[in-house]
C-alpha positions in Angstrom: 125.6 3.5 -56.5 124.0 2.5 -59.8 123.1 5.1 -62.2 120.4 6.9 -62.1 119.9 10.6 -64.1 120.9 14.0 -61.2 118.3 16.4 -61.7 119.4 20.1 -61.3 119.0 21.9 -58.5 116.4 24.5 -59.2 116.9 27.9 -57.1 112.5 29.1 -56.1 110.1 26.9 -54.7 106.6 26.5 -55.2 104.3 28.1 -52.6 102.5 24.8 -50.8 98.8 24.5 -51.3 95.3 25.2 -49.4 94.9 21.4 -48.5 90.7 20.1 -47.8 89.9 17.1 -45.3 90.2 14.1 -46.3 87.7 12.5 -48.0 85.2 10.7 -46.0 85.7 11.7 -41.9 83.4 12.3 -40.3 82.1 15.3 -38.2 80.2 14.7 -34.3 77.3 16.1 -33.0 77.0 19.8 -31.3 78.4 19.8 -27.7 77.5 22.8 -25.5 80.1 25.1 -24.1 80.5 27.4 -21.5 80.6 31.5 -22.2 80.3 34.2 -20.1 78.6 36.7 -21.3 78.5 40.4 -19.8 77.3 40.8 -16.3 78.6 37.6 -15.5 75.9 34.7 -16.4 77.9 32.1 -17.5 75.5 30.9 -20.4 75.8 27.2 -22.4 76.8 27.9 -25.8 76.8 25.3 -28.9 79.9 24.5 -30.6 78.5 24.3 -34.0 81.1 21.4 -34.3 82.1 18.2 -32.1 85.3 16.3 -32.6 85.4 12.9 -31.0 89.7 12.8 -30.2 91.7 9.8 -29.0 95.2 10.8 -27.2 97.3 8.4 -27.6 100.4 9.7 -24.9 102.7 6.4 -25.1 106.2 6.4 -23.6 108.8 9.2 -22.9 108.0 12.3 -23.4 104.6 11.5 -25.1 102.5 12.7 -22.4 104.4 15.3 -22.0 104.5 16.5 -25.1 101.4 15.3 -26.0 99.9 17.7 -23.0 100.3 20.8 -24.8 99.1 19.7 -27.5 95.8 19.0 -25.7 95.8 22.2 -24.0 96.8 23.8 -27.5 93.9 22.8 -29.0 91.2 23.5 -25.8 91.7 27.1 -26.5 92.1 26.7 -29.8 88.4 25.9 -30.8 86.2 28.0 -29.4 87.9 30.0 -31.5 86.2 28.8 -33.8 82.8 27.3 -32.7 84.7 23.6 -32.8 84.4 21.9 -29.6 86.5 18.2 -28.5 85.6 15.2 -27.2 89.1 14.3 -25.6 89.7 9.9 -24.4 92.7 8.2 -23.4 94.6 5.4 -24.4 97.7 3.2 -23.7 99.5 2.0 -26.5 102.7 1.0 -27.3 105.5 0.6 -23.4 103.0 1.6 -21.2 100.3 -1.1 -22.8 102.7 -4.4 -22.2 103.5 -2.3 -18.5 99.2 -2.6 -17.7 98.2 -5.3 -20.1 100.7 -7.2 -21.4 99.7 -6.1 -25.0 101.1 -3.4 -26.8 97.8 -2.4 -28.4 95.2 -3.9 -26.8 91.7 -4.5 -27.7 90.2 -1.8 -26.1 92.8 0.7 -27.4 91.9 0.1 -31.1 87.6 0.1 -30.5 88.4 3.4 -29.4 90.6 5.3 -31.6 87.8 2.9 -34.4 85.1 4.7 -32.7 86.7 7.8 -32.8 87.4 10.7 -35.5 90.9 11.3 -35.0 93.7 9.3 -33.2 96.1 11.6 -32.5 99.3 10.2 -31.2 102.6 10.5 -28.9 105.8 8.6 -29.5 106.6 4.9 -28.0 109.1 3.0 -27.6 112.0 3.1 -25.3 114.6 0.7 -23.5 113.5 -1.0 -21.1 111.8 -3.4 -24.2 114.0 -3.2 -25.8 115.0 -6.9 -24.8 110.9 -8.2 -25.0 109.4 -10.5 -27.6 109.6 -9.5 -31.1 105.2 -9.0 -30.8 105.8 -7.9 -27.2 107.4 -5.2 -28.3 106.3 -1.6 -28.3 106.4 -0.6 -32.2 104.3 -3.6 -33.1 101.7 -1.3 -31.5 102.3 0.8 -33.7 101.8 -1.4 -36.2 98.5 -3.1 -35.6 97.1 0.3 -35.4 98.0 1.4 -38.1 96.6 -2.0 -40.0 93.4 -1.6 -37.7 92.8 1.8 -39.0 93.8 1.2 -42.1 96.4 4.6 -42.8 97.8 3.1 -46.1 99.1 7.1 -47.3 101.4 8.6 -44.9 101.8 12.7 -45.2 105.5 13.3 -43.7 106.3 17.2 -44.2 110.1 18.8 -45.3 110.1 22.1 -44.9 112.4 25.1 -44.1 111.1 27.4 -41.2 113.3 30.4 -42.0 114.1 31.2 -37.6 115.3 27.6 -38.2 117.7 27.7 -41.0 120.9 28.3 -39.7 120.3 25.1 -37.4 120.5 23.1 -40.3 122.8 20.7 -40.5 123.5 21.8 -43.8 124.8 24.7 -45.8 122.1 27.9 -45.5 122.6 28.6 -49.8 121.9 24.2 -49.5 118.8 24.2 -47.8 116.9 26.8 -48.2 114.3 27.5 -49.9 113.0 23.0 -48.6 109.7 22.1 -49.1 109.7 18.3 -49.9 106.0 16.5 -49.2 106.8 12.7 -48.4 104.2 9.9 -49.6 105.0 7.2 -48.0 102.8 3.4 -48.0 102.7 2.7 -44.6 100.7 -0.7 -44.1 102.7 -2.9 -46.9 105.6 -4.0 -48.0 108.4 -5.0 -46.0 106.9 -4.1 -42.7 104.1 -6.2 -43.5 105.6 -9.6 -46.1 105.2 -12.8 -44.9 106.6 -15.2 -45.0 108.6 -13.8 -42.5 110.0 -14.9 -39.1 113.7 -17.0 -38.5 114.9 -20.4 -39.3 117.9 -22.6 -40.0 120.0 -23.0 -43.4 121.6 -25.4 -44.0 124.4 -25.6 -42.1 122.6 -25.0 -39.2 123.5 -21.4 -39.2 120.9 -19.5 -37.2 118.8 -16.5 -39.9 116.1 -14.6 -40.0 114.3 -14.0 -42.9 111.1 -10.7 -44.0 109.7 -10.1 -47.4 109.1 -7.3 -49.6 105.9 -7.6 -51.0 103.4 -5.0 -53.1 100.2 -6.5 -55.5 99.3 -4.1 -57.9 96.1 -2.4 -55.7 98.0 -2.0 -52.6 100.7 0.7 -55.7 98.3 2.3 -57.9 96.4 3.3 -53.8 99.4 5.2 -52.7 100.3 6.4 -56.4 96.6 8.2 -56.8 97.5 10.1 -53.1 100.9 11.1 -54.5 99.5 11.9 -58.1 96.7 13.8 -55.5 98.9 16.0 -53.7 101.3 16.7 -56.2 98.4 17.9 -58.1 97.7 20.1 -55.1 102.0 21.3 -54.7 104.4 22.4 -58.1 102.3 19.7 -59.9 105.8 17.4 -59.5 106.0 13.8 -58.5 109.1 11.7 -58.2 108.3 8.0 -57.7 111.2 6.5 -55.5 112.1 2.5 -55.9 115.0 0.6 -56.6 113.8 -1.4 -59.4 117.5 -2.7 -61.4 117.4 -5.2 -59.2 113.9 -6.0 -57.0 111.6 -7.3 -58.7 109.0 -5.7 -56.2 110.9 -2.1 -57.0 109.7 -2.9 -61.0 106.4 -4.2 -60.4 105.2 -0.8 -58.8 107.2 1.6 -60.7 105.8 0.1 -64.1 102.6 0.5 -62.1 103.2 4.2 -61.3 103.9 4.8 -65.0 100.3 3.5 -65.5 98.5 4.8 -63.6 100.2 8.5 -63.9 100.0 8.0 -68.3 96.1 7.0 -67.8 94.7 9.5 -64.5 96.6 12.5 -63.5 98.9 13.3 -66.9 99.1 16.7 -66.1 101.9 15.8 -63.4 105.6 16.0 -64.4 106.3 12.4 -62.7 110.4 11.2 -62.7 111.8 8.6 -60.9 115.0 7.8 -58.9 116.6 4.7 -57.5 116.4 5.4 -53.5 120.1 4.9 -53.2 120.3 8.8 -55.3 117.5 9.6 -53.3 119.2 9.5 -50.4 122.1 11.2 -51.5 120.3 13.9 -54.1 117.8 14.9 -50.6 121.3 16.2 -49.1 122.8 17.1 -52.1 120.0 19.6 -53.3 117.0 19.0 -51.9 115.1 21.9 -53.6 115.2 19.7 -57.1 112.0 17.3 -55.3 108.8 19.3 -54.7 106.2 15.4 -53.7 107.9 12.3 -53.5 106.0 9.0 -53.5 107.4 5.8 -52.0 107.1 2.2 -50.7 106.5 1.7 -46.4 110.4 1.1 -45.6 112.4 3.4 -48.4 110.1 6.6 -47.2 110.7 5.6 -43.6 113.8 5.8 -44.0 114.1 9.3 -46.7 111.5 10.8 -44.9 113.8 11.2 -41.2 117.0 12.2 -43.5 114.6 14.7 -45.1 113.8 15.4 -41.4 117.8 16.6 -40.4 117.4 19.7 -42.8 114.7 21.5 -41.2 116.7 21.3 -38.1 115.6 18.9 -35.7 113.9 16.1 -36.8 111.6 17.4 -33.4 110.1 20.1 -35.7 108.5 17.3 -37.7 104.2 16.2 -37.8 102.8 13.8 -40.2 99.4 12.5 -41.1 99.2 8.3 -41.7 94.9 9.1 -43.9 93.4 5.7 -45.4 90.1 6.8 -47.4 87.4 6.9 -44.8 87.2 6.7 -41.4 89.7 8.4 -39.3 93.4 9.3 -39.4 96.2 8.8 -37.8 98.5 12.5 -36.4 101.5 12.5 -34.6 105.0 13.6 -34.5 107.8 11.9 -37.0 110.6 12.3 -33.9 110.3 8.7 -31.7 109.5 8.9 -27.7 113.5 10.4 -26.5 113.3 8.1 -23.1 117.0 9.4 -22.3 114.8 12.9 -21.6 111.7 12.0 -20.6 110.3 14.0 -16.8 113.5 16.3 -17.8 111.5 19.2 -19.5 113.6 19.0 -22.3 110.9 18.0 -24.5 110.1 20.1 -27.4 106.2 19.5 -28.5 106.4 21.3 -31.5 105.7 18.9 -33.5 103.1 16.9 -31.5 101.0 20.7 -32.0 102.0 21.2 -35.5 101.0 17.7 -36.0 97.4 19.2 -33.8 97.2 21.2 -36.3 97.5 19.1 -39.2 94.6 17.2 -38.4 92.5 19.7 -38.0 94.0 20.0 -41.4 93.2 17.2 -43.2 90.7 15.5 -41.0 88.4 18.4 -40.9 89.6 20.5 -43.4 89.6 23.6 -40.5 92.2 25.5 -42.5 91.4 28.9 -40.2 92.2 27.0 -36.9 94.9 24.8 -38.0 97.1 27.8 -39.8 95.5 30.1 -35.9 98.0 27.2 -34.7 100.7 27.3 -37.1 101.5 30.9 -36.9 101.3 30.2 -32.5 104.8 28.2 -33.4 106.1 31.2 -36.4 105.8 33.7 -32.9 107.2 32.1 -31.1 110.4 30.9 -32.6 109.8 34.7 -34.2 110.2 35.9 -30.5 113.7 34.1 -29.9 112.1 30.8 -27.8 113.7 27.6 -28.3 113.7 24.3 -26.9 117.3 22.6 -27.2 116.9 20.7 -29.5 116.9 23.6 -32.2 119.1 25.5 -29.6 122.7 26.7 -31.6 125.5 28.5 -29.2 125.7 32.3 -29.5 122.0 32.4 -31.8 120.9 34.8 -28.9 118.3 32.8 -28.5 115.8 31.8 -25.2 116.3 28.1 -23.9 112.8 27.2 -22.6 112.1 23.4 -21.6 108.5 21.9 -22.5 107.1 23.4 -19.7 107.6 27.1 -20.8 107.1 26.8 -24.8 103.7 25.1 -24.1 102.5 28.4 -21.6 104.2 30.6 -24.8 102.4 29.4 -27.4 99.1 29.3 -25.2 99.5 33.0 -25.2 99.7 33.5 -29.0 97.0 31.8 -29.3 94.7 33.3 -27.0 96.5 37.3 -28.6 93.9 38.0 -31.1 
């Protein structure tokens, strides 16, 4: 590994900040909801706010966990004078089977016209042998580009109830609270040229292009700095500038943006291979990380396992305006689809992130997060977070959803 500074491991963490709605978010008009008055008479009462949500259940366990998240939103909404208009659309493998396209034009148009998009999961073994442009993942990449959601916020924080479910020792992970800010619609996943060819000897080759422009780096750097300002004021920019020209430009631009616009933020730099090691060695040294698409993809998945299960982590993808995209970090888990073994909590927490970051509905988001915490406090666990002899109760996706609803209904 190339030389890079090894940061000292602090023993304490700052509390996460209160978040506000992302700029440019739309709020739809009021919608009537039904209320029962004394005497049993039913009257229409106008909800103060109405949000249009496109639901993308996708593939594998997606429909199962999306059902739980939708029910949670329907229950919590009236408690805070919020109404939702839900519309479902096809994406990924389900869309390929129905239309031959992983992202039908109708789906993209519906998402663009909504106030927010809630996605479950896409992909599965069934489509692994499809041509590159007919694979479920292409639908997700095109959706992100079509919505212009260039900033992916992926939190990795340790819930006290699950600290012993982590694969690392308690003393290593306790207090971990990381926010990975990942650039989402540039870099090697989108760069051109890309494709297949042959070399001078006639051997088949495959190639991709990792490319970033200054404006692309500037805008994600600003999101990283702004996120750090709302947390502890510390930002670590992760790249590979010792060997990659694209990373050399990345580092140069991030430094300039920091000096010119965010002098109050403590900016550090780390090579991606060292960062991968440090996240495992001493995760509490990190607060906010900003990085490119492929590095962020890998690092955020690594960080997710610090928490005990990737099935607990939500994410948000936002742009400068328009609907954001909210989804769990985990995949479609086709091996357990339809068996009632899925963990719906990351999907539910993604809905809470949507309420907080898209609409500024802090109280409603907190209500959902507390319900999740209460379920864990009471010892209920799905299989991915259940440990042998932990004294907790193993439940399936449906039962966990029912318990969540009971907690949300409780005043």
